[in-house]
mmCIF file of C-alpha atoms and ligand atoms in Angstrom:
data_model
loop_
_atom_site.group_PDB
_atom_site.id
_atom_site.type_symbol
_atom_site.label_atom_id
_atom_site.label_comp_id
_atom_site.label_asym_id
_atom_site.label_seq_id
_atom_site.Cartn_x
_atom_site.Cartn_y
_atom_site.Cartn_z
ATOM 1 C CA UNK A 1 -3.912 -0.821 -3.322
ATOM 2 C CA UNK A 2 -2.311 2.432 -2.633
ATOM 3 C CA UNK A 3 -0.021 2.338 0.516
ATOM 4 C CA UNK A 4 1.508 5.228 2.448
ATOM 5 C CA UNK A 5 4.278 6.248 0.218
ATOM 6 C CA UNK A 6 1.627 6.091 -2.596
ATOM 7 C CA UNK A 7 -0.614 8.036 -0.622
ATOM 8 C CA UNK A 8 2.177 10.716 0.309
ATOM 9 C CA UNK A 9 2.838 11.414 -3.185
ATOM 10 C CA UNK A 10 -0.943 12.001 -4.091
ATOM 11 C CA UNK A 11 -1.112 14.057 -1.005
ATOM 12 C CA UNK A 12 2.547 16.351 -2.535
ATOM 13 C CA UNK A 13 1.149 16.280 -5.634
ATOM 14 C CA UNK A 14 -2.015 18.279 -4.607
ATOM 15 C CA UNK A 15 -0.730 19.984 -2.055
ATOM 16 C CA UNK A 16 0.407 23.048 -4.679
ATOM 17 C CA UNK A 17 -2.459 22.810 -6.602
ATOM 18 C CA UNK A 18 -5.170 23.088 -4.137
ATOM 19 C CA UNK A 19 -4.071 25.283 -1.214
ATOM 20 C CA UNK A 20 -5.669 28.392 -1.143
ATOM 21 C CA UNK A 21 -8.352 27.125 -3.537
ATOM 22 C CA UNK A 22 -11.979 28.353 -2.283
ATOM 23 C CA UNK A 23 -14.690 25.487 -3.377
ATOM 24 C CA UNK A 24 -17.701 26.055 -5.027
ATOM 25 C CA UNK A 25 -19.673 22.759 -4.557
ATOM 26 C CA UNK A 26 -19.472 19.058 -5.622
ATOM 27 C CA UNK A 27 -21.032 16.924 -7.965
ATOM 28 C CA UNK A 28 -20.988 13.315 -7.035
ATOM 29 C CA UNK A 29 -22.314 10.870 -9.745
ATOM 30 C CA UNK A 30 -22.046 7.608 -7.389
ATOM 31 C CA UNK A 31 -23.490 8.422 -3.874
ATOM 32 C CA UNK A 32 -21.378 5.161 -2.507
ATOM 33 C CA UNK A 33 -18.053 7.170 -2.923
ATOM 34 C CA UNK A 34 -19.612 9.706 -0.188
ATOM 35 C CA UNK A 35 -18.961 7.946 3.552
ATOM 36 C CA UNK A 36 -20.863 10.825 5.329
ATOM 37 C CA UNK A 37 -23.047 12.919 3.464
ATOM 38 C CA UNK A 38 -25.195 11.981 0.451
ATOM 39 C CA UNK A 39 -24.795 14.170 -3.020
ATOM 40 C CA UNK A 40 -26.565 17.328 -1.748
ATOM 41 C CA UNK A 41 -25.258 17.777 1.753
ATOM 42 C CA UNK A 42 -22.005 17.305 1.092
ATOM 43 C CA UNK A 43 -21.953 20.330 -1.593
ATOM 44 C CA UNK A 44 -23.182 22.316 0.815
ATOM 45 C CA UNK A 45 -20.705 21.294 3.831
ATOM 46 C CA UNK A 46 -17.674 21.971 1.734
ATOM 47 C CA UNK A 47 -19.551 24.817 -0.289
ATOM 48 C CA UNK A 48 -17.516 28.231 0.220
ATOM 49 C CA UNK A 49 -14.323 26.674 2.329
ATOM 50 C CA UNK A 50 -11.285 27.346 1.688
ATOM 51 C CA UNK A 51 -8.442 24.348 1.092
ATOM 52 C CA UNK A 52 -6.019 25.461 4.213
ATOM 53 C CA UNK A 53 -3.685 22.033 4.379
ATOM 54 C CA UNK A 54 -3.374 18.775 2.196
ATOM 55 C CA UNK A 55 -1.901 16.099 4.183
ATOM 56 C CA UNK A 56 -1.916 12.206 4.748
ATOM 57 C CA UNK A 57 -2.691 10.131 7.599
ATOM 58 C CA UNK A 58 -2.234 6.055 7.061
ATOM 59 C CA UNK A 59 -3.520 5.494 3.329
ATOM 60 C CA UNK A 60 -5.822 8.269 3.091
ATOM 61 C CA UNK A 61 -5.153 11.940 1.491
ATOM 62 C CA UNK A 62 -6.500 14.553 4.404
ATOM 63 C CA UNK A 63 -7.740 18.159 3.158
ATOM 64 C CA UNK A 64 -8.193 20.454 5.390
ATOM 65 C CA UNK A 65 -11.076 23.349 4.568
ATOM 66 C CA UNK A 66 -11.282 26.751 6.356
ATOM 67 C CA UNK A 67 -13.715 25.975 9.096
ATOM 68 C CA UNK A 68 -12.426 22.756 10.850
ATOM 69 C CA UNK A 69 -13.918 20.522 8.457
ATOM 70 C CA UNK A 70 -11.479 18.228 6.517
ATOM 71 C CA UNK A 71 -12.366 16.016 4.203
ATOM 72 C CA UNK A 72 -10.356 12.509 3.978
ATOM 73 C CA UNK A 73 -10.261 10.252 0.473
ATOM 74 C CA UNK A 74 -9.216 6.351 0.695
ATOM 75 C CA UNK A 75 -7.910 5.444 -2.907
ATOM 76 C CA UNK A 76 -8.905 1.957 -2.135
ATOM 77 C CA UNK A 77 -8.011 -0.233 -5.080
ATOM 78 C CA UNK A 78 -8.629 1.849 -7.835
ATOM 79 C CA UNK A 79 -9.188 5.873 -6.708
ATOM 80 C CA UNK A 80 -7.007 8.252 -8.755
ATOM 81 C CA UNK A 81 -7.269 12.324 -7.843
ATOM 82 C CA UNK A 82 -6.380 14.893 -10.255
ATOM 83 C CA UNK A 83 -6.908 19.135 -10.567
ATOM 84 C CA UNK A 84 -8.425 19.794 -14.415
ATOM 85 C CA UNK A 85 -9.805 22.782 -15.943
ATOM 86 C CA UNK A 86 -13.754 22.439 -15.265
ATOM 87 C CA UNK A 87 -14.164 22.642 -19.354
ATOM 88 C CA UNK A 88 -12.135 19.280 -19.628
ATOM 89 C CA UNK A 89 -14.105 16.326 -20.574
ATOM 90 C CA UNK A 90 -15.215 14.707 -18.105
ATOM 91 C CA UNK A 91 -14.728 10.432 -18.430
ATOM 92 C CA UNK A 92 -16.993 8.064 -17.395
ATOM 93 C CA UNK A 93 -15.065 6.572 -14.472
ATOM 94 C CA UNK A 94 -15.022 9.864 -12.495
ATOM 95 C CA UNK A 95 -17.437 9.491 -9.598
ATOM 96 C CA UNK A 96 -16.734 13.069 -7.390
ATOM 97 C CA UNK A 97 -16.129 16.536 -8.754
ATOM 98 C CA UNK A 98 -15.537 18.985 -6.104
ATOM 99 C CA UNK A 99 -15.737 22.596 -8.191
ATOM 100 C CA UNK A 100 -13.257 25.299 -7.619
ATOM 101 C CA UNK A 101 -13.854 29.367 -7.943
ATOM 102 C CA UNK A 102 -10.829 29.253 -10.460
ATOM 103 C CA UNK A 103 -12.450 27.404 -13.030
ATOM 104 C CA UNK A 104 -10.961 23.891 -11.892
ATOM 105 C CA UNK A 105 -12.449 21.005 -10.657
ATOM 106 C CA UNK A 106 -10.640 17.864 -8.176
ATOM 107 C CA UNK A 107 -11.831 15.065 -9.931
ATOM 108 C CA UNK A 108 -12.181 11.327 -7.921
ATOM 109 C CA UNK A 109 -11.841 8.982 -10.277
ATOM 110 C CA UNK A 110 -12.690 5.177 -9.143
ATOM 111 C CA UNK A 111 -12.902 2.104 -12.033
ATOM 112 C CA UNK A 112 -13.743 -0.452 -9.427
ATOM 113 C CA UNK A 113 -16.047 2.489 -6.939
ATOM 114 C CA UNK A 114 -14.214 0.597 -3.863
ATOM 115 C CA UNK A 115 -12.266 4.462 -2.432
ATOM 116 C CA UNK A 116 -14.460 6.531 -0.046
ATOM 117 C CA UNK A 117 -14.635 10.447 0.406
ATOM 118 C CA UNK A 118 -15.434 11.826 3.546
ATOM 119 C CA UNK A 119 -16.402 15.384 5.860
ATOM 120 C CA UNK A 120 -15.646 15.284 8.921
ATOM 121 C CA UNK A 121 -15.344 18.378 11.147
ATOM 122 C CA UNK A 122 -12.335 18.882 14.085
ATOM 123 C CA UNK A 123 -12.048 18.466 17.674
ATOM 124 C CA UNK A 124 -11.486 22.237 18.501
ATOM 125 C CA UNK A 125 -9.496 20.270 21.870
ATOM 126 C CA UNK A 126 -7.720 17.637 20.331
ATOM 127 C CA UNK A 127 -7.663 18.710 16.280
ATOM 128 C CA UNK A 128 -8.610 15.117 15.895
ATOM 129 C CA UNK A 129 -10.902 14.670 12.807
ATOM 130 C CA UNK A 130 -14.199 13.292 14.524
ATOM 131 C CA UNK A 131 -17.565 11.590 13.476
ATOM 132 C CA UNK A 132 -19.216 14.324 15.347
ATOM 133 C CA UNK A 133 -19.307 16.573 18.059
ATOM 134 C CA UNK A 134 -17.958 14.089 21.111
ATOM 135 C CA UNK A 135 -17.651 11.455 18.569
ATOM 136 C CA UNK A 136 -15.379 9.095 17.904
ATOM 137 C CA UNK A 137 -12.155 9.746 16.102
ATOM 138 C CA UNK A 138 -11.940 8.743 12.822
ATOM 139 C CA UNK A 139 -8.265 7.750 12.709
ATOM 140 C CA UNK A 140 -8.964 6.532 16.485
ATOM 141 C CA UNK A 141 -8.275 2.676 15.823
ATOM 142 C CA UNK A 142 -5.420 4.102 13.144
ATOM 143 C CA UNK A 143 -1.618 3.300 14.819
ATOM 144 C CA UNK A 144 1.129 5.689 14.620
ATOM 145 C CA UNK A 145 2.958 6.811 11.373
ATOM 146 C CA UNK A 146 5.884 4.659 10.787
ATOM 147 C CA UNK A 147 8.050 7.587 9.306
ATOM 148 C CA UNK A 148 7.198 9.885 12.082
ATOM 149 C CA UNK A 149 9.508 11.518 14.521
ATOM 150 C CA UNK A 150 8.210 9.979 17.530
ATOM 151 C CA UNK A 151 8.437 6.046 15.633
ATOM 152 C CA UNK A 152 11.371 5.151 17.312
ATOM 153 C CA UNK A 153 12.883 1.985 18.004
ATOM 154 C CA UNK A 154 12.080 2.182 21.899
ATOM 155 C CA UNK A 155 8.574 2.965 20.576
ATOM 156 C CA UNK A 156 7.891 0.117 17.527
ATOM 157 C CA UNK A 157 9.687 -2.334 20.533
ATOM 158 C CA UNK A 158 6.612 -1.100 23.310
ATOM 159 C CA UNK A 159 4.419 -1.956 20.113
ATOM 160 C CA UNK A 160 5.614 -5.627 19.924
ATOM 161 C CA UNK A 161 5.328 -6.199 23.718
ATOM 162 C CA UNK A 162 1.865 -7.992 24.451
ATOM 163 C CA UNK A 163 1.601 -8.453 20.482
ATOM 164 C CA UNK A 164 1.773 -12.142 19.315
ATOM 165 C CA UNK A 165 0.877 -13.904 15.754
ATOM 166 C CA UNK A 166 2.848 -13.884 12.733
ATOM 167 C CA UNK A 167 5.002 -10.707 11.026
ATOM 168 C CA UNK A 168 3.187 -10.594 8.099
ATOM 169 C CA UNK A 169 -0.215 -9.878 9.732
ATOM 170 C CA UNK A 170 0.880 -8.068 12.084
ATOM 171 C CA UNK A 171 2.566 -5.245 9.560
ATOM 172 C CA UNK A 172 -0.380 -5.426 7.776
ATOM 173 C CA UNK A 173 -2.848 -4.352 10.672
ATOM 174 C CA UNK A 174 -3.363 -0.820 10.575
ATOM 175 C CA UNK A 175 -3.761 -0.635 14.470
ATOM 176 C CA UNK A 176 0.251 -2.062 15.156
ATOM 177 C CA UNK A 177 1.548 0.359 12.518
ATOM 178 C CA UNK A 178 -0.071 3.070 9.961
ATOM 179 C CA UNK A 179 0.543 2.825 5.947
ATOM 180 C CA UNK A 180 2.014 -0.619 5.305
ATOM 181 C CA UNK A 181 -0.034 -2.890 3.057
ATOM 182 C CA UNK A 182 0.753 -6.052 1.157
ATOM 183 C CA UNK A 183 4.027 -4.598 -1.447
ATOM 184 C CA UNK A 184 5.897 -2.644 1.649
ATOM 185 C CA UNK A 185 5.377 -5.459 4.158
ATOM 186 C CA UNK A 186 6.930 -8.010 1.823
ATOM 187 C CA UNK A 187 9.809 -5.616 1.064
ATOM 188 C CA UNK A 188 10.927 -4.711 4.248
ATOM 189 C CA UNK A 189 10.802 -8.135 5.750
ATOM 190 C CA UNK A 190 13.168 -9.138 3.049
ATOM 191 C CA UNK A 191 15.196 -6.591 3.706
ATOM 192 C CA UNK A 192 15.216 -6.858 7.554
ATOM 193 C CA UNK A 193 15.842 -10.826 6.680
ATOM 194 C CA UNK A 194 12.501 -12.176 8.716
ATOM 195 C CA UNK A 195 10.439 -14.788 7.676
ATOM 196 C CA UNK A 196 6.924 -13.360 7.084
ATOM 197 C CA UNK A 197 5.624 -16.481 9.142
ATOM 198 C CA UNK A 198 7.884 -15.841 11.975
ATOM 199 C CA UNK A 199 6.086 -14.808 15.536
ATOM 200 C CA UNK A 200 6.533 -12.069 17.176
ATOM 201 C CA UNK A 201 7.621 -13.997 20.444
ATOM 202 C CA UNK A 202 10.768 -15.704 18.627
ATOM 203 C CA UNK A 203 12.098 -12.139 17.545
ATOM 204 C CA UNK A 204 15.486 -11.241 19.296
ATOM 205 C CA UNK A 205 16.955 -7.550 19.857
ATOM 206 C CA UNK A 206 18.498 -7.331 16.888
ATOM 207 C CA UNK A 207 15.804 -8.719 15.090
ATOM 208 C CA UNK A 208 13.619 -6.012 16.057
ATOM 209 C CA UNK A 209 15.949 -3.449 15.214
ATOM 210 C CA UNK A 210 16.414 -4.740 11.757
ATOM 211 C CA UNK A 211 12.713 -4.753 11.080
ATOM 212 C CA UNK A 212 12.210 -1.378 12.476
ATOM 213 C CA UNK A 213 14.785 0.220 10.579
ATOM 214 C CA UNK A 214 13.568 -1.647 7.036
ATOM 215 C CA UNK A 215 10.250 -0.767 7.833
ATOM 216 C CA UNK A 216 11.140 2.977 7.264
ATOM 217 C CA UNK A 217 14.204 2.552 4.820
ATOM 218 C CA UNK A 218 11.391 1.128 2.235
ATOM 219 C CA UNK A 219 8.987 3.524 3.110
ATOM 220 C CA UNK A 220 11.098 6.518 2.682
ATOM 221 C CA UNK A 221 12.874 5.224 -0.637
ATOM 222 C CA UNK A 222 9.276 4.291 -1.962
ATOM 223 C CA UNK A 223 8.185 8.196 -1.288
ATOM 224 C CA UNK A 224 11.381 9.566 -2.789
ATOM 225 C CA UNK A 225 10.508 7.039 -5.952
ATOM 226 C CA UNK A 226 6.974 7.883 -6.010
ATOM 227 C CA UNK A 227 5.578 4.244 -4.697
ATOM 228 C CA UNK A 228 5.249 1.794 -6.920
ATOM 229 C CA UNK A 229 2.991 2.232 -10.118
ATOM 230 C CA UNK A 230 1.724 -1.092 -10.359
ATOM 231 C CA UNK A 231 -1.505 -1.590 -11.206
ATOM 232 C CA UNK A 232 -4.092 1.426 -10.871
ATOM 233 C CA UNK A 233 -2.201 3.843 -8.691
ATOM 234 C CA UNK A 234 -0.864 7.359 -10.400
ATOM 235 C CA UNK A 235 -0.753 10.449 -9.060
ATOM 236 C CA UNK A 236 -1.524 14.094 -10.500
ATOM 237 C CA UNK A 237 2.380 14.628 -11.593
ATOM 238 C CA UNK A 238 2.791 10.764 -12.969
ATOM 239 C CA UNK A 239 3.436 7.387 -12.123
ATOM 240 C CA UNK A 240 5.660 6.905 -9.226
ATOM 241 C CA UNK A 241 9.111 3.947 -10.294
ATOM 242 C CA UNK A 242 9.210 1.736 -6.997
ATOM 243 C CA UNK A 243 8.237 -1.002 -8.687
ATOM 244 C CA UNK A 244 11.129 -1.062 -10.564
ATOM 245 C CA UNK A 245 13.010 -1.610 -7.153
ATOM 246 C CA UNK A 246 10.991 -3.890 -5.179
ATOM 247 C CA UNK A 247 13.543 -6.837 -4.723
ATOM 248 C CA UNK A 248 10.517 -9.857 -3.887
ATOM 249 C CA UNK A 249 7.178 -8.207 -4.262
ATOM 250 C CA UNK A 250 5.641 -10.274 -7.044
ATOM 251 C CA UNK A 251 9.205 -11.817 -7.839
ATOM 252 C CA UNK A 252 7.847 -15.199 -7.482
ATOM 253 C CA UNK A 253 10.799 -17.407 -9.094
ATOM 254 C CA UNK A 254 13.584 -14.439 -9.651
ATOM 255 C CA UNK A 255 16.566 -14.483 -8.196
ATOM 256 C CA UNK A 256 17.137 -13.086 -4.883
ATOM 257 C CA UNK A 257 19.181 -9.717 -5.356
ATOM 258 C CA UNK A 258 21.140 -11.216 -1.897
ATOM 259 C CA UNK A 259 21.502 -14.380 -2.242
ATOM 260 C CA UNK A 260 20.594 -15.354 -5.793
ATOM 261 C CA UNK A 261 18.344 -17.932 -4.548
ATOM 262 C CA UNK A 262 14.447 -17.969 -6.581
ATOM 263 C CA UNK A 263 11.792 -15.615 -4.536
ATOM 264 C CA UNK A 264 9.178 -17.475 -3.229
ATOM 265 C CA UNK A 265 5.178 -16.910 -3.083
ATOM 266 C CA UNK A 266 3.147 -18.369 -0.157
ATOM 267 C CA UNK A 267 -0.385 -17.061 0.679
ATOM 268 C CA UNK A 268 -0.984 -15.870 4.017
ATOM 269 C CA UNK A 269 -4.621 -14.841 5.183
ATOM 270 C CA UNK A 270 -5.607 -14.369 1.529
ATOM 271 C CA UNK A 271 -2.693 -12.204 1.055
ATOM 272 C CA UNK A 272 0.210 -13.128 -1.580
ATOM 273 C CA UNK A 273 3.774 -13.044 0.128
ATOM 274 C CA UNK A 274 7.200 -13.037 -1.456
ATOM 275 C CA UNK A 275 10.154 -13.888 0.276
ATOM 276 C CA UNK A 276 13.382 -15.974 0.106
ATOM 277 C CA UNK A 277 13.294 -18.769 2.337
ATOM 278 C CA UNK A 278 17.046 -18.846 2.356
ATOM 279 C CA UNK A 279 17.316 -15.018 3.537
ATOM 280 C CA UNK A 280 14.550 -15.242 5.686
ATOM 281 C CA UNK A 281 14.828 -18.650 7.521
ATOM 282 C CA UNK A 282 11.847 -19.718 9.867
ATOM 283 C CA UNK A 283 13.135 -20.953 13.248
ATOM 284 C CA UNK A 284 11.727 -24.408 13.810
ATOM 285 C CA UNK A 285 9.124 -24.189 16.202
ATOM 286 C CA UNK A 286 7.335 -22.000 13.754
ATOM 287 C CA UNK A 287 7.992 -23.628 11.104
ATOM 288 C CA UNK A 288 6.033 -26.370 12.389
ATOM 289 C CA UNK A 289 3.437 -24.273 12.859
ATOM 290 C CA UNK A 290 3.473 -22.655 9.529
ATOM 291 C CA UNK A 291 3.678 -26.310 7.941
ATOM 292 C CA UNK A 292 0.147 -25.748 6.011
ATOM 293 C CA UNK A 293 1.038 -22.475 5.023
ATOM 294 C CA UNK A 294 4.107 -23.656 3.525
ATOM 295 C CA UNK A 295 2.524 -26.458 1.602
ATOM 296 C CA UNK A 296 1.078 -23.844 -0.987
ATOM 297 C CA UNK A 297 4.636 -22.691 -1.498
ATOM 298 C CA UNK A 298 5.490 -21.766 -5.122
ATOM 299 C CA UNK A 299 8.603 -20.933 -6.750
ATOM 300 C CA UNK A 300 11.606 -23.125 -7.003
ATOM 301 C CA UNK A 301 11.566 -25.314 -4.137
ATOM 302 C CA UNK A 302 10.344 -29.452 -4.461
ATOM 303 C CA UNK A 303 9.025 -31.163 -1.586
ATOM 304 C CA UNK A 304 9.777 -34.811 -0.641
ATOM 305 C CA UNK A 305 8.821 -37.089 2.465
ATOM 306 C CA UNK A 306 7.159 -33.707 3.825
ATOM 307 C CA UNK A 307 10.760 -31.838 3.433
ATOM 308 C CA UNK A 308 11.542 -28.363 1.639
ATOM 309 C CA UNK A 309 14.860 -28.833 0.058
ATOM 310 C CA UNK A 310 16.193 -25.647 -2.253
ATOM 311 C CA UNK A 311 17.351 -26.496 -5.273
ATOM 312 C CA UNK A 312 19.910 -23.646 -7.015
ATOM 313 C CA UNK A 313 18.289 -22.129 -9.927
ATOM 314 C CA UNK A 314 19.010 -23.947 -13.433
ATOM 315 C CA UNK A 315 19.472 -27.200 -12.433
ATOM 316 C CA UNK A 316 17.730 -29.790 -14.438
ATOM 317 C CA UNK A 317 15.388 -32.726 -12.393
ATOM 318 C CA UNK A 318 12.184 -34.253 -13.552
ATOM 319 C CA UNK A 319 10.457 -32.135 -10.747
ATOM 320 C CA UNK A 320 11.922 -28.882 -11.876
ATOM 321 C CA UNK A 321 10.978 -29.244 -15.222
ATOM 322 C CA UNK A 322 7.750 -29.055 -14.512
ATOM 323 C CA UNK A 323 8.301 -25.995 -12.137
ATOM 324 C CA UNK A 324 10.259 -24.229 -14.943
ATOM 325 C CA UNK A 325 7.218 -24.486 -16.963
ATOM 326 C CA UNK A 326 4.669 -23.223 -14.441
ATOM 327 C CA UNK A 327 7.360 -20.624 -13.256
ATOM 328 C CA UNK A 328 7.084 -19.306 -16.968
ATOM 329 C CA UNK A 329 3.361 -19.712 -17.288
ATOM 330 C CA UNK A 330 3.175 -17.089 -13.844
ATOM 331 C CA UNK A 331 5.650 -15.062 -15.180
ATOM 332 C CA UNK A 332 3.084 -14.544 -18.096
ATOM 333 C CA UNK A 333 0.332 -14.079 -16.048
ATOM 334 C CA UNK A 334 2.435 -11.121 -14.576
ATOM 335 C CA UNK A 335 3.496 -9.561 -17.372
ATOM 336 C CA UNK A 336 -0.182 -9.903 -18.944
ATOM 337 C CA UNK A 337 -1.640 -7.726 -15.619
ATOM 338 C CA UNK A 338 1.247 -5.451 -15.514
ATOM 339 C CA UNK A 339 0.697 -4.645 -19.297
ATOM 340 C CA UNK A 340 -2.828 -4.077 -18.533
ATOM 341 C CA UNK A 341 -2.689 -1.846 -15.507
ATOM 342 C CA UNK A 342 -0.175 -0.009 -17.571
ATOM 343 C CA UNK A 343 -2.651 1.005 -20.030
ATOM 344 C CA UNK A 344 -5.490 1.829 -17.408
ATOM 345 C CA UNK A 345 -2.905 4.418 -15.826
ATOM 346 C CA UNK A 346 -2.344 5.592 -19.295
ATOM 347 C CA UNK A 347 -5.942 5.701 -19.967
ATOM 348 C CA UNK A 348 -6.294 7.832 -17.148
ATOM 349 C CA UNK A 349 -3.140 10.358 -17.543
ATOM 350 C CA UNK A 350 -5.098 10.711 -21.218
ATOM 351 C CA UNK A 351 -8.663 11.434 -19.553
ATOM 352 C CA UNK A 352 -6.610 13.700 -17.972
ATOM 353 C CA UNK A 353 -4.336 15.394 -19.783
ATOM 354 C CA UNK A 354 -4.494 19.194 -21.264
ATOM 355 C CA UNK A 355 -4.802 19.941 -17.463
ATOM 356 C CA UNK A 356 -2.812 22.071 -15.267
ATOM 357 C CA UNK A 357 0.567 20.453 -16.949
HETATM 358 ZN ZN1 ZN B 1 17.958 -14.676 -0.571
#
């Protein structure tokens, strides 16, 4: 699923293309993508506004019409946005057109229908985008934007106070922090050398620093890369190359860029995790903890008499061979989604292609 620096680079890549645009209407073919309005109402709220800003907040693109009424779009899994002339084609998987007086047309469009579109009007007070007059905020449960000024160290520490549970989780909740989802979390503990099944109450000073200066090193090399075109996500000027620097994310069995040690996969809260477990050591009272967690460890690692022991890449055992084999098998199974997301995101430059390019 897109993330924030995935998000960002939708949000840039519009931003020249739509401002200033007046909208016609909208034509929405699946009324699910609509979170507030069905088909009809929502042409008509966004009918004759003017696009005045194209932003991000979190994981969602933000476009502000003349008016105070902005409408937000969640990619979800599978959302892709691009500006084609109105005469183009249209392909099957586009679920939202929103019509423009110059002839083009926004297209939404969603394979899997999971990403959400949204008008929502203002707070003339606040400028917080609201459910409805006096309502509640809709980025109200939202926390703040890692890359923003005002994310500082003193800040992310008053985040952690009061805040227990592991660091995985918790970078994934979108009330401790804003943007980070399964790739970035994985990356910049890695990078800040934490265990993603550490807790927050064994973290030291200059553990906390780390993490709060990885968080937003990875996010702000991921935006100047484009994020990571992995498996649906493009953006109206191309696929973005992060994934072509992630260090762990999906790595499972690589060598550690540090150490040289295999990456490791563990699943925590449904979520797959990659991480080296010789970078990122878990202090032992929560490893202890962690102990069924770590159980469904895969990678290079054999277990015996309930132990973990690491064993350097290459070297032959009975035990090993049989990892080596279902290493290679995964490594398929990698290369066999990659291959096929690659095509969707061609598929989709195609459908859209002979656009504004
Ligand atoms: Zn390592």
């Amino acid at each position: 699923m897109p993330e924030l620096p995935e998000v960002e680079t939708v949000a840039r890549d519009l931003r020249p293309r739509l401002l200033g645009a007046r909208i016609v209407g909208a034509r929405c073919s699946w009324a699910r993508t609509l979170r507030t309005h069905d088909p009809e109402a929502f042409s008509e709220v966004i009918g004759g506004r003017t696009v005045v800003a194209v932003d991000r907040r979190a994981k969602q693109v933000v476009v502000d019409l003349s008016g105070g009424v902005a409408l937000t779009i969640h990619l979800k899994m599978t959302g892709q946005l691009f500006v084609v002339p109105a005469d183009l084609p249209m392909d099957p998987y586009v679920r939202l057109v929103v019509e423009l007086a110059d002839g083009r047309e926004l297209r939404f469009r969603d394979i899997r229908k999971f990403g959400k579109v949204g008008a929502f009007g203002r707070d003339p007070v606040t400028g917080e985008l609201v459910t409805e007059a006096g309502g509640a905020a809709v980025f109200g449960k939202i926390g703040p934007e890692p890359l923003a000024e005002d994310f500082t160290l003193r800040a992310f520490r008053g985040r952690l106070r009061g805040r227990t549970g592991r660091l995985k989780p918790l970078l994934l909740d979108q009330a401790f922090v804003a943007g980070v989802g399964n790739i970035y979390a994985d990356e910049a503990l890695w990078l800040a050398r934490l265990h993603p099944l550490r807790t927050v109450a064994t973290l030291r000073s200059a553990d906390e620093r780390r993490l709060h200066g990885a968080i937003r090193q990875v996010l702000g090399e991921a935006i100047e890369r484009r994020g990571s075109s992995i498996d649906d996500y493009t953006a109206p000027d191309g696929d973005g190359s992060m994934q072509e620097r992630l260090q762990v994310y999906q790595r499972t069995g690589e060598p550690c860029p540090r150490c040289g040690r295999p990456v490791r996969r563990i699943v925590v809260g449904s979520r797959s995790t990659h991480f080296c477990s010789w970078c990122q050591r878990l202090p032992a009272v929560d490893r202890r903890r962690a102990r069924a967690i770590l159980r469904t460890m895969t990678g290079n690692a054999i277990r015996t008499r309930g132990r973990w022991t690491d064993l350097p890449a290459g070297e032959g055992s009975v035990g090993l061979t049989a990892t080596e084999s279902a290493r290679a098998a995964a490594r398929a199974r990698t290369e066999r989604t990659r291959q096929a997301a690659a095509t969707r995101r061609a598929a989709a430059r195609e459908a859209a292609a002979g656009g504004d390019r």
